[in-house]
Structures are given as C-alpha cells and as structure tokens.
Coordinates of C-alpha atoms in Angstrom, one line a residue:
X11 CA 39.5 -29.1 -49.7
X12 CA 38.2 -29.4 -53.4
X13 CA 41.8 -30.3 -56.0
X14 CA 39.6 -30.8 -59.1
X15 CA 35.9 -30.2 -58.6
X16 CA 34.2 -31.7 -62.0
X17 CA 30.4 -31.8 -61.3
X18 CA 27.7 -30.4 -59.4
X19 CA 23.9 -31.4 -58.3
X20 CA 21.5 -30.0 -55.3
X21 CA 19.5 -32.6 -53.5
X22 CA 15.8 -32.0 -52.5
X23 CA 16.9 -30.5 -49.0
X24 CA 19.3 -27.8 -50.4
X25 CA 23.0 -29.9 -50.0
X26 CA 25.3 -28.9 -53.0
X27 CA 27.0 -32.6 -53.9
X28 CA 30.7 -32.2 -55.7
X29 CA 32.4 -35.0 -57.6
X30 CA 36.3 -34.4 -57.1
X31 CA 38.0 -36.4 -60.1
X32 CA 41.8 -36.4 -58.5
X33 CA 40.0 -37.5 -54.7
X34 CA 37.7 -39.8 -56.1
X35 CA 34.8 -38.4 -54.3
X36 CA 32.1 -36.9 -53.6
X37 CA 32.1 -34.3 -51.3
X38 CA 29.0 -32.7 -49.4
X39 CA 28.1 -28.9 -49.1
X40 CA 25.8 -27.6 -46.5
X41 CA 23.4 -24.6 -47.3
X42 CA 25.7 -22.2 -45.8
X43 CA 28.4 -23.5 -48.1
X44 CA 30.3 -25.3 -45.1
X45 CA 31.6 -29.0 -45.3
X46 CA 29.3 -31.6 -44.5
X47 CA 30.4 -35.0 -45.1
X48 CA 32.5 -36.8 -47.7
X49 CA 32.2 -40.6 -49.8
X50 CA 33.8 -42.5 -51.9
X51 CA 36.9 -43.9 -52.5
X52 CA 39.3 -45.0 -55.4
X53 CA 38.4 -48.5 -56.8
X54 CA 36.3 -49.9 -59.2
X55 CA 34.2 -52.2 -56.9
X56 CA 30.3 -51.3 -55.6
X57 CA 30.7 -47.5 -55.0
X58 CA 34.0 -47.1 -55.2
X59 CA 35.2 -44.5 -57.5
X60 CA 37.7 -43.4 -60.0
X61 CA 37.4 -39.8 -61.3
X62 CA 34.2 -39.0 -60.8
X63 CA 32.5 -36.1 -63.0
X64 CA 28.8 -35.8 -63.1
X65 CA 26.1 -35.7 -60.9
X66 CA 22.6 -35.7 -60.8
X67 CA 19.5 -37.0 -58.3
X68 CA 17.0 -38.9 -59.8
X69 CA 13.0 -37.8 -58.8
X70 CA 13.3 -40.8 -55.9
X71 CA 16.3 -38.8 -54.3
X72 CA 19.2 -41.3 -55.6
X73 CA 22.4 -39.5 -56.4
X74 CA 23.8 -41.0 -60.6
X75 CA 27.2 -40.8 -60.7
X76 CA 29.3 -40.4 -63.9
X77 CA 32.4 -43.4 -62.8
X78 CA 34.3 -41.8 -66.1
X79 CA 37.3 -43.9 -64.6
X80 CA 35.5 -46.9 -64.4
X81 CA 33.1 -46.8 -67.7
X82 CA 30.4 -47.0 -66.2
X83 CA 27.7 -44.5 -64.4
X84 CA 26.5 -45.5 -60.5
X85 CA 23.4 -45.1 -59.0
X86 CA 24.0 -44.0 -55.0
X87 CA 21.9 -43.1 -52.1
X88 CA 22.3 -39.9 -50.6
X89 CA 24.9 -41.2 -48.5
X90 CA 27.1 -42.6 -50.4
X91 CA 25.8 -46.4 -50.3
X92 CA 25.5 -48.4 -53.9
X93 CA 22.3 -48.9 -55.6
X94 CA 23.1 -50.4 -58.9
X95 CA 25.6 -49.3 -62.1
X96 CA 25.4 -49.7 -65.5
X97 CA 28.0 -49.3 -68.7
X98 CA 31.7 -51.3 -68.9
X99 CA 34.4 -50.4 -70.5
X100 CA 34.0 -51.2 -74.5
X101 CA 35.7 -51.9 -77.6
X102 CA 36.3 -50.3 -81.2

C-alpha cells in the first residue's frame, strides 16, 4: 500500500521501484503490477531512509535514491543492500 509515492524507476527486468516518502521505504512491483517486495526503514544509517524521493538505476543495475530527509544520495543494490552514499546537511 502506497501512502505518498514520490519517485519511480524501472530496472532492467521491467520491475517498477517506487519510493514512498511517508513510509521511508522502496516498494517493488512486477511487470504485472503486483507487489513483489519492499525494503528500507526510517533512519540515518547505511541503507536507512528518511523521506526518499527520486529514483534512478545506474548502467550497472544499482538503484540511486534521493534520500531527502538525510540530505544525501544513496546507492543501493536492487535488494536494498547498501553500496555507498554521498552528500550531507549543509550550512548557509
């Protein structure tokens, strides 16, 4: 069940990844539109999310997530395993 979808991206197999801003999760749907799996939980640790928004896949098949609430971009495997992140809260 989606509460506030914000970003979408298709992987190479045609699965649809949807970021849910309010649930702090990524949900995955099959080509038939049925729910397949989800991952992520609220937090600021590696692989944790806070208000995820935009999504994109790299040419290597990794998922790039705009982790808005944590002011960073995270790179995750298709199953949600943490790869790397960059960015942080800035100052004016």
